[in-house]
XYZ file of C-alpha atoms in Angstrom:
504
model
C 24.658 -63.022 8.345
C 22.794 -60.292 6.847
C 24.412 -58.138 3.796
C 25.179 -54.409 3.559
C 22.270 -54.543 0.830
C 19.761 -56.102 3.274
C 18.727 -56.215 6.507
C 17.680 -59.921 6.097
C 19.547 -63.415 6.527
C 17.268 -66.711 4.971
C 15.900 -67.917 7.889
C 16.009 -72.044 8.557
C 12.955 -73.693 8.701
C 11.584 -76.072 10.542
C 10.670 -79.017 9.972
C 7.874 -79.152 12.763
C 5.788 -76.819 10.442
C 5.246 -79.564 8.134
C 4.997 -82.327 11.336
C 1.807 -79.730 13.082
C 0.115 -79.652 9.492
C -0.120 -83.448 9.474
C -1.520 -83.496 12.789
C -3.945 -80.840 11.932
C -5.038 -83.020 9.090
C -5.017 -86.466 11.385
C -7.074 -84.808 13.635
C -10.279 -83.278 11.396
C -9.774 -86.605 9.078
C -10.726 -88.277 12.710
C -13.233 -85.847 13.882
C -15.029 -86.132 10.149
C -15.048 -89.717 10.319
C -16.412 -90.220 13.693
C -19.043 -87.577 13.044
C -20.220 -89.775 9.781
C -20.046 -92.727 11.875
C -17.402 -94.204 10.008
C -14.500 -96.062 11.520
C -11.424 -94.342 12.016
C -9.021 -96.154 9.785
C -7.588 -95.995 6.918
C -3.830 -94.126 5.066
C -4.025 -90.538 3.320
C -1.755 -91.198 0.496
C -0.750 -87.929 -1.755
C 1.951 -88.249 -4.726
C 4.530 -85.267 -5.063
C 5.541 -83.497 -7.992
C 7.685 -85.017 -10.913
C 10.328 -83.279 -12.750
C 9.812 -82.214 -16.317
C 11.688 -81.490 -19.205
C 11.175 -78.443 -21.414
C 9.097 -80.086 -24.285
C 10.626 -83.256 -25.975
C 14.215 -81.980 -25.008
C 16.517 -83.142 -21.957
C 16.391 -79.804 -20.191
C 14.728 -79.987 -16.543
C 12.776 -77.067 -15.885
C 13.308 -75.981 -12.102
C 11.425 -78.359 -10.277
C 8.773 -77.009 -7.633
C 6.448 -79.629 -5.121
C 2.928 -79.942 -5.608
C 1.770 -77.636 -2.955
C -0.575 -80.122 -1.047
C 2.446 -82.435 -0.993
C 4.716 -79.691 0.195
C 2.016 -78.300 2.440
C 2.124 -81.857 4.904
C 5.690 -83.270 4.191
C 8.001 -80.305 3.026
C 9.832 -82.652 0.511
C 11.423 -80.532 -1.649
C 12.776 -83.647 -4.721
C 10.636 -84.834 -6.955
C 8.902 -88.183 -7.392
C 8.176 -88.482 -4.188
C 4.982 -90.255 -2.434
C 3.334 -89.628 1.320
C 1.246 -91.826 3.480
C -0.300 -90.714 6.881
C -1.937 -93.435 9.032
C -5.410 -91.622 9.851
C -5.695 -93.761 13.693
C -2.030 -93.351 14.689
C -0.645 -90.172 12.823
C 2.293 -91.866 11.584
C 3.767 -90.421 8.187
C 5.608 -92.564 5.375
C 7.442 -91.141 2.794
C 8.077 -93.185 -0.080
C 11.369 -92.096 -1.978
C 11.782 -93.409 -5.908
C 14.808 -95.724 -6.167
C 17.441 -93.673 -8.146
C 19.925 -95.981 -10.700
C 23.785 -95.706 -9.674
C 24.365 -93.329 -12.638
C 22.281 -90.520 -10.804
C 25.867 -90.201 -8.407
C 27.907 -89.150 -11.388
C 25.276 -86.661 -12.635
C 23.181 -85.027 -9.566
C 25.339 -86.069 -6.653
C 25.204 -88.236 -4.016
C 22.146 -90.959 -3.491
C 21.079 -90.085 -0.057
C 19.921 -92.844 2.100
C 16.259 -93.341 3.289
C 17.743 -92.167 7.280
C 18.864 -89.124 5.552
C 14.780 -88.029 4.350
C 13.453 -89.727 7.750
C 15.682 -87.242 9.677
C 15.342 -84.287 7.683
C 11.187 -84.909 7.333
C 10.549 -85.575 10.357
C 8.314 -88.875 9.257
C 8.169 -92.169 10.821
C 9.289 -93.971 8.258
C 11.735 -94.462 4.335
C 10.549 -96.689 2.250
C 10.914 -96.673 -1.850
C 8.343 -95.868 -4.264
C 8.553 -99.644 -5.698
C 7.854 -101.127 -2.269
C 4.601 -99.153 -1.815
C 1.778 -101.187 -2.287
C 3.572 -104.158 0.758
C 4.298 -101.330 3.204
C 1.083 -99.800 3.135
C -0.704 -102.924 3.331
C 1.492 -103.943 6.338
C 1.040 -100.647 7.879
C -2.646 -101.057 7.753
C -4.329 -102.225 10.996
C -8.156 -102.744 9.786
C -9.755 -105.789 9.153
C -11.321 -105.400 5.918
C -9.424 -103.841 2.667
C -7.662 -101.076 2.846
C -8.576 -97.639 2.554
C -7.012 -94.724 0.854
C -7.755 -90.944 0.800
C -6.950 -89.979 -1.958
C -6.734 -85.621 -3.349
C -9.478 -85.338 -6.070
C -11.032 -81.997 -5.774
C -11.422 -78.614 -7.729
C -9.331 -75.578 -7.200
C -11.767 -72.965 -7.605
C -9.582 -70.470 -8.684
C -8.078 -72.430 -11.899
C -11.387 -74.817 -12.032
C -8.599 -77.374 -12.101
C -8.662 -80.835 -10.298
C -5.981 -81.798 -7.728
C -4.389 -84.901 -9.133
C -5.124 -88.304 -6.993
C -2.174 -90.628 -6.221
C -1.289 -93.415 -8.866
C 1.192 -96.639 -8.373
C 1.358 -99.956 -9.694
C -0.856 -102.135 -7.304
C -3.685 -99.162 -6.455
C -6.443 -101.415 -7.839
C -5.616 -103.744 -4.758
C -7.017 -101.280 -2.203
C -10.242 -99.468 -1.561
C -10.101 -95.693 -2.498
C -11.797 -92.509 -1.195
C -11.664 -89.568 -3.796
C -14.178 -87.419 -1.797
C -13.184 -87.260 1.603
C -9.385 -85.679 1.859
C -9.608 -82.600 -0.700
C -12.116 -80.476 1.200
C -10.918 -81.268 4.406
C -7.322 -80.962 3.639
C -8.111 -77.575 1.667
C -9.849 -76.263 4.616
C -6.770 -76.878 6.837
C -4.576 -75.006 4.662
C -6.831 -71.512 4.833
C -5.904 -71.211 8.731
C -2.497 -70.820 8.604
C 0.275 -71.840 12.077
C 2.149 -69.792 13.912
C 5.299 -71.097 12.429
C 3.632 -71.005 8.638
C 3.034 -67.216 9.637
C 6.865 -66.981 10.039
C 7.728 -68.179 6.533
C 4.760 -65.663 5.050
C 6.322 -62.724 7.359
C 10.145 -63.654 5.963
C 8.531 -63.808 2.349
C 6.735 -60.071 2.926
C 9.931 -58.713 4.409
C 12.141 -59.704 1.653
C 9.853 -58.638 -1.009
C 9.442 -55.340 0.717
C 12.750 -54.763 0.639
C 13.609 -55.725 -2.891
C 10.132 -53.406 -4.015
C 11.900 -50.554 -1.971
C 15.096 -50.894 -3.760
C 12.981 -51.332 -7.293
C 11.156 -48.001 -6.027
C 14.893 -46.273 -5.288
C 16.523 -47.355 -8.749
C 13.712 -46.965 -10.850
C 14.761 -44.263 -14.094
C 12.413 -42.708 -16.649
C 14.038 -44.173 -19.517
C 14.598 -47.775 -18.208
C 12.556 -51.011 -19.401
C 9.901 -52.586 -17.617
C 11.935 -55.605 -17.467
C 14.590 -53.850 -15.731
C 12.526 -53.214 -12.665
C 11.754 -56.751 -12.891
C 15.407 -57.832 -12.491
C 15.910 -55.796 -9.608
C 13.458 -57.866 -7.718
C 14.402 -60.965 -8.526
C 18.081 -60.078 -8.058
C 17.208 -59.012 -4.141
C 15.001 -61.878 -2.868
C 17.068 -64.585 -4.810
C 21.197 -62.705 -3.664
C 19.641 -61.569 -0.746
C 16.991 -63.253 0.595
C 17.612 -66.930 -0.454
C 14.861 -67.102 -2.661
C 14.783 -69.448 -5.883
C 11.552 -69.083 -6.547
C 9.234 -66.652 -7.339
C 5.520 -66.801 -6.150
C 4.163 -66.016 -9.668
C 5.227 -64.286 -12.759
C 6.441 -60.575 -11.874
C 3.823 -57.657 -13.296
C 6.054 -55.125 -14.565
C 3.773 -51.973 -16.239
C 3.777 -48.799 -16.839
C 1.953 -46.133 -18.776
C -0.965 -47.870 -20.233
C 0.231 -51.873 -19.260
C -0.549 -50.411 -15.743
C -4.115 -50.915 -16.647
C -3.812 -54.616 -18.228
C -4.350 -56.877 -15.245
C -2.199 -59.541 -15.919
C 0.170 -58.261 -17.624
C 4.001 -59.644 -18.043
C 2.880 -62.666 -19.443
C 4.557 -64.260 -22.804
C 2.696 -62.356 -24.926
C 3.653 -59.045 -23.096
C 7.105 -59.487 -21.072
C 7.523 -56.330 -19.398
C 9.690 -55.295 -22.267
C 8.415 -51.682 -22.868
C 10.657 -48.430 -22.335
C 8.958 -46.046 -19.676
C 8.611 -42.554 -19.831
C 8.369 -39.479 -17.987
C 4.845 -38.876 -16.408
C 4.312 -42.657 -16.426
C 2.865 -44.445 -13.765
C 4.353 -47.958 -12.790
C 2.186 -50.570 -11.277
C 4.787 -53.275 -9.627
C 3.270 -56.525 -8.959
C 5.669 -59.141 -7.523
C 6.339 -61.366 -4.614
C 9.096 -64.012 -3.722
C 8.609 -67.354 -2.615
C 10.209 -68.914 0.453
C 10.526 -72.387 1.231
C 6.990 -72.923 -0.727
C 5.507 -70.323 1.178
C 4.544 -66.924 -1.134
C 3.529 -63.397 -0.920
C 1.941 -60.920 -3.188
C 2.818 -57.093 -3.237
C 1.751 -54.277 -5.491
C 2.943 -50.966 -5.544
C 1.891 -47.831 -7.945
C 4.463 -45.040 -7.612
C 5.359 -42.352 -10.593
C 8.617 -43.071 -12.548
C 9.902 -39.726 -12.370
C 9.092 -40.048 -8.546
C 7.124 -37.050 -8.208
C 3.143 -37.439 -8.510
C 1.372 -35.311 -10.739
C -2.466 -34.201 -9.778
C -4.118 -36.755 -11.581
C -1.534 -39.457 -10.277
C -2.706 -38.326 -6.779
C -6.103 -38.359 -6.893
C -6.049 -42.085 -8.424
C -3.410 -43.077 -6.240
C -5.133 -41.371 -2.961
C -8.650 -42.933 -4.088
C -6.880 -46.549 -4.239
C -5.385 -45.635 -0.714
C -7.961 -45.181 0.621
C -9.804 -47.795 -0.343
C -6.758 -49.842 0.919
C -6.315 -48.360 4.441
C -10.225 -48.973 5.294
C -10.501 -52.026 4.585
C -7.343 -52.800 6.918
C -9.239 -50.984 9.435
C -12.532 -53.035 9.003
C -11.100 -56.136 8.677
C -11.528 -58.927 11.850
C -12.965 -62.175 12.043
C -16.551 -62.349 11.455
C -16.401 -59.923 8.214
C -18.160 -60.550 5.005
C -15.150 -60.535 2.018
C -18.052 -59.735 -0.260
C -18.434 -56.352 2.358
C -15.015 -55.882 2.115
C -15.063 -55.771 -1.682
C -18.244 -53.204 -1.901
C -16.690 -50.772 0.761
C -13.367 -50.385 -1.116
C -15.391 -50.333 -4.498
C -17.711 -47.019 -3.050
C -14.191 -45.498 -1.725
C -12.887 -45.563 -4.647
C -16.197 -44.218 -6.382
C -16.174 -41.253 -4.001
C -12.376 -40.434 -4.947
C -13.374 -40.195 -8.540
C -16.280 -37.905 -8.022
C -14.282 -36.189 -5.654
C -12.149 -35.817 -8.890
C -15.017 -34.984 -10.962
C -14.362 -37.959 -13.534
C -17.893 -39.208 -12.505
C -20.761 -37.421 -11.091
C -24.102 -38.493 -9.651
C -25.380 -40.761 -6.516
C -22.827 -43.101 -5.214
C -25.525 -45.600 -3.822
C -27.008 -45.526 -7.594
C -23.376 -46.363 -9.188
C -23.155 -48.761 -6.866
C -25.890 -50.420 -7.842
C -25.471 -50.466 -11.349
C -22.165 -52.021 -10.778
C -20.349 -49.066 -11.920
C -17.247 -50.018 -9.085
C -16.427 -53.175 -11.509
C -16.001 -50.932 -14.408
C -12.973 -49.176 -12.794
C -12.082 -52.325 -10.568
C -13.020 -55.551 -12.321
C -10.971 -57.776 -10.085
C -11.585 -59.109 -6.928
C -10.587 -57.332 -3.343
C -7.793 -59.764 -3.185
C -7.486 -63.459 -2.010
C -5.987 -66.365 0.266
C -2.591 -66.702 0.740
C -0.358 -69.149 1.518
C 1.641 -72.097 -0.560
C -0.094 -70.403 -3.556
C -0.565 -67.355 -4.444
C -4.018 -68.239 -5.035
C -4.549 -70.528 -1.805
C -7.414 -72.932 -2.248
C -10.389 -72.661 0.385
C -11.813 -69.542 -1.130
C -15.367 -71.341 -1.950
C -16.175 -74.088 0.197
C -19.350 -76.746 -0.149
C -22.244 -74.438 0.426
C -20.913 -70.871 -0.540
C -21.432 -69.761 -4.171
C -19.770 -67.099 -6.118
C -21.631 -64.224 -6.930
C -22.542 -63.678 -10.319
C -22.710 -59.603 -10.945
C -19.777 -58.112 -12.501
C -16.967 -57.513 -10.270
C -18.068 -59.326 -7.473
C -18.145 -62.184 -9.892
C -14.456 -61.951 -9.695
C -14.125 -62.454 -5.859
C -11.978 -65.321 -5.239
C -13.955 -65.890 -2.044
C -16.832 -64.459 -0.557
C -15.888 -65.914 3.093
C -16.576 -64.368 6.414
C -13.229 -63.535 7.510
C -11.299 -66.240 10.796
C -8.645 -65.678 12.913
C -5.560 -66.644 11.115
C -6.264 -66.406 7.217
C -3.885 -64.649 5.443
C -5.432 -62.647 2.596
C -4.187 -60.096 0.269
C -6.050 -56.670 0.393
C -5.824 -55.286 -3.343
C -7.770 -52.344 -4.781
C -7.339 -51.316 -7.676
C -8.366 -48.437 -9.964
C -7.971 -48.854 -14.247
C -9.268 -46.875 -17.195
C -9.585 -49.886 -19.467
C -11.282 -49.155 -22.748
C -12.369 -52.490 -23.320
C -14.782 -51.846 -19.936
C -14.980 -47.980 -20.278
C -16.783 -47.001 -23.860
C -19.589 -49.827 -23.386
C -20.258 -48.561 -20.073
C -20.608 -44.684 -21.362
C -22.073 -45.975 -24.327
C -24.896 -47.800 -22.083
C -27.982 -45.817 -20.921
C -28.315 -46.873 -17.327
C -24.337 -46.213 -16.619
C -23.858 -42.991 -19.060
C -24.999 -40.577 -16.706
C -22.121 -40.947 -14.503
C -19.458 -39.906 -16.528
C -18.173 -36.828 -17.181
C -16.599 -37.221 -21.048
C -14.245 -34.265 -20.650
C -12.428 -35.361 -17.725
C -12.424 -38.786 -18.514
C -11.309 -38.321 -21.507
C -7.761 -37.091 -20.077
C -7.498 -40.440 -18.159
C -8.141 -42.804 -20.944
C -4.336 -43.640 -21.312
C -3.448 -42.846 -17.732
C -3.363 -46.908 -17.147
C -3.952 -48.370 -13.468
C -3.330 -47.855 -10.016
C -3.504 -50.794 -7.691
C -1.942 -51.452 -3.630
C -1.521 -54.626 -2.699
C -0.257 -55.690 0.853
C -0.821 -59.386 2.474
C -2.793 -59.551 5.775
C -2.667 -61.678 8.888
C -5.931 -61.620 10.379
C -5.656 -61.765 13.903
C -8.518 -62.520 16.808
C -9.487 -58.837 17.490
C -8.553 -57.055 13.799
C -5.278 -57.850 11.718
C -1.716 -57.393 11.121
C -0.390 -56.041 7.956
C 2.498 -57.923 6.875
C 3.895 -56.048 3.898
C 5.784 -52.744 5.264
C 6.973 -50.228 2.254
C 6.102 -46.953 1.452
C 2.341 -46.147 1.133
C 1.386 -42.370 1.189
C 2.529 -40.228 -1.767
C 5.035 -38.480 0.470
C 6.857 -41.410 1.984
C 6.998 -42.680 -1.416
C 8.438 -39.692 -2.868
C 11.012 -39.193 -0.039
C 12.081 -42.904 -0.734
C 12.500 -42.120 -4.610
C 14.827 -38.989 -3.467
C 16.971 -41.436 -1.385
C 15.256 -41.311 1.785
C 15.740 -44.400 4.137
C 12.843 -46.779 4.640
C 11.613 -47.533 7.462
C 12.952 -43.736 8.407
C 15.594 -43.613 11.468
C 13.794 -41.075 13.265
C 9.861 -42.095 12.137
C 10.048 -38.727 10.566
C 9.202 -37.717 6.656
C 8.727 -34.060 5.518
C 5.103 -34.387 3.778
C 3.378 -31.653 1.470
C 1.173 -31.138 4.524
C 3.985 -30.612 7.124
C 4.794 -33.972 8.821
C 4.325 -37.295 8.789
C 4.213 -40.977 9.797
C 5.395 -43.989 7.899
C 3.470 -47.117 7.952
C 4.973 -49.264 10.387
């Protein structure tokens, strides 16, 4: 039952998600295989997540599944392994044998019915029977074969982890096949994984309107921070968060990553800051990813609005544009010339926008990428396939994919607009970019920080569907800070231009 506080309950999910991402993988695995002329046999076999203490203590950090593993079983304990029989379909699940003392500690042992019901698989067996059960579940003639995840996340450069158990050396392994297949059934997402990403962007929507409506010049960074994670966790059920929250204002608002350990959201904001709020919750391993820029004091100032409007911009087209078929990398270089136009609009630049653009002067005010998949990560792998390689200039260097957009992706549409020293003085100082600034004006902005608007994006099979839904234009953002409702009763906000009407 939803709360007074919320218009959300936790929604149950089920299991069937996890049961149609198996069969998705079943059936590419079989059309791969029968395209390389190989025979259709064989067991996927992916190990879950273990639990892990804080160092060399006996504290268990909060445990959260591999997302592969979670991705085609849903399991959500640790030490946990998966089989999938590539001819028939049928799933194992392979739970580890807990000692009797685990009852007095963590509760009660559940029995191997218990995970076959809740999963959905075929089949309980324990970790320590593996190596018979898969050999007596294989129907081939020679030895058998295991696909096994071994493949690099392009967005860490990390490698997915392949399965390991006592016995593996008695069976044939395949450490190529599973990743990129397996990756590239993750990028198009279900209608029933679109559910969990919808429930994820309406919580977090809510809790960033509530940050928006509480927010005080005089509060810390941290504060804003604890807000979220209050809603989405009291409200909304959820335990985890899809990545660490970005908290900043004033200047932090131009550090991209900021609210790491080295700079925790701790610092006291002030009136005529700017707040740049990036955060998303995390629903039964399914994330989103929200920004929102608004003014402390909840009034915008000039220069707040032209940034802010600029970023908009930038933001809204790119929505418009978007539908299968669409170059990311296009994607990336219209929101970049938006942007450029706002700021010559503003007279912090001056000259041809065609010539800034190519001298790369969009990645000196946006050095990040347009945004990214989204799914069980934040960063959802798929964004460079075999074949497609990342462009090297700066900025676009930064894309985490350069895909032509397909009908059901989900993909986060960020722009984003900084004054970052670090990028700014080389860039006057050079000779082929100097002649775009204006140093006067720009020289009011230097500690203005960062705008960026972040929402996360359905794409659909004749445009797209915006799944985030909180206040966007300055005046439906300023209404909210006064205590306005959102979404508005009547559809109605007084604007500085008369009326207006909220994003829906």
């Amino acid at each position: 039952m939803a709360s007074p506080c919320s218009s959300l309950s936790p929604p149950e999910v089920p299991m069937q998600l996890h049961v149609i991402n198996r069969e998705k993988l079943v059936k590419s695995l079989q059309q791969h295989l029968a395209d390389s002329g190989r025979p259709i046999q064989g067991l996927v076999l992916l190990q879950g997540g273990e639990e892990k203490t804080r160092y060399c203590t006996d504290h268990s950090e909060l445990f959260r599944q591999e997302s592969y593993f979670a991705y085609l079983f849903g399991v959500r304990e640790p030490g946990f392994y998966g089989a999938i029989d590539v001819a028939t379909g049928k799933s194992i699940l392979f739970a580890p044998r807990l000692p009797k003392e685990y009852a007095v500690w963590m509760g009660d042992i559940k029995p191997q019915s218990y995970f076959m019901e809740c999963y959905m698989v075929n089949l309980v067996s324990y970790v320590d029977e593996m190596e018979e059960v898969l050999v007596s579940q294989y129907d081939g003639e020679d030895k058998c074969v295991l696909y096994l995840l071994h493949g690099l996340n392009t967005d860490s450069g990390n490698f997915s982890k392949p399965a390991e158990f006592k016995g593996i050396e008695n069976f044939e392994t395949d450490l190529s096949t599973l990743h990129p297949i397996l990756t590239e059934c993750r990028v198009l997402k279900s209608k029933l994984e679109l559910d969990v990403i919808q429930y994820a962007n309406d919580i977090s929507s809510e809790a960033h309107v509530e940050v928006m409506r509480n927010t005080k010049v005089g509060m810390k960074e941290y504060q804003m921070e604890s807000l979220f994670l209050h809603h989405t966790y009291m409200y909304g059920g959820c335990r985890h968060c899809s990545y660490t929250c970005i908290c900043a204002t004033g200047e932090n608002s131009s550090v991209l990553h900021y609210g790491h350990a080295a700079a925790p959201n701790e610092r006291t904001f002030m009136d005529g800051d700017m707040a740049l709020l990036d955060m998303g919750a995390e629903y039964h391993f399914y994330g989103s990813d929200i920004t929102c820029s608004f003014p402390v004091n909840g009034k915008f100032t000039a220069d707040q609005r032209l940034i802010y409007n600029a970023v908009l911009d930038a933001h809204n087209s790119v929505i418009a544009a978007m539908r299968p078929g669409v170059s990311w990398l296009n994607m990336h270089k219209l929101a970049e010339k938006i942007i450029l136009d706002g700021l010559k609009k503003g007279n912090i630049i001056t000259g041809d926008i065609d010539d800034m653009m190519s001298q790369r002067l969009g990645a000196v005010f946006m050095p990040h990428g347009l945004g990214h998949l989204l799914g069980i990560d934040t960063h959802d792998p798929g964004g460079y396939p075999k074949g497609l390689e990342r462009p090297k200039e700066p900025g676009l260097k930064s894309l985490r994919t350069a895909r032509e957009l397909k009908e059901d992706m989900v993909i986060t549409v960020e722009p984003g607009c900084y004054f970052i020293s670090a990028l700014l003085i080389p860039a006057m100082e050079n000779s082929d970019t100097s002649k775009f600034f204006n140093p006067d004006t720009i020289r009011r902005f230097m500690v203005f920080g960062g705008v960026r608007i972040e929402s996360d994006v359905h794409v659909t099979s004749t445009g797209c569907k915006n799944m985030t839904n909180v206040p966007r234009e300055t005046w439906e953002i300023e209404a909210v800070m006064a205590g306005g409702k959102w979404p508005p009763e009547k559809g109605l906000y007084y604007s500085d231009n008369g009326f207006g009407n909220p994003h829906s």
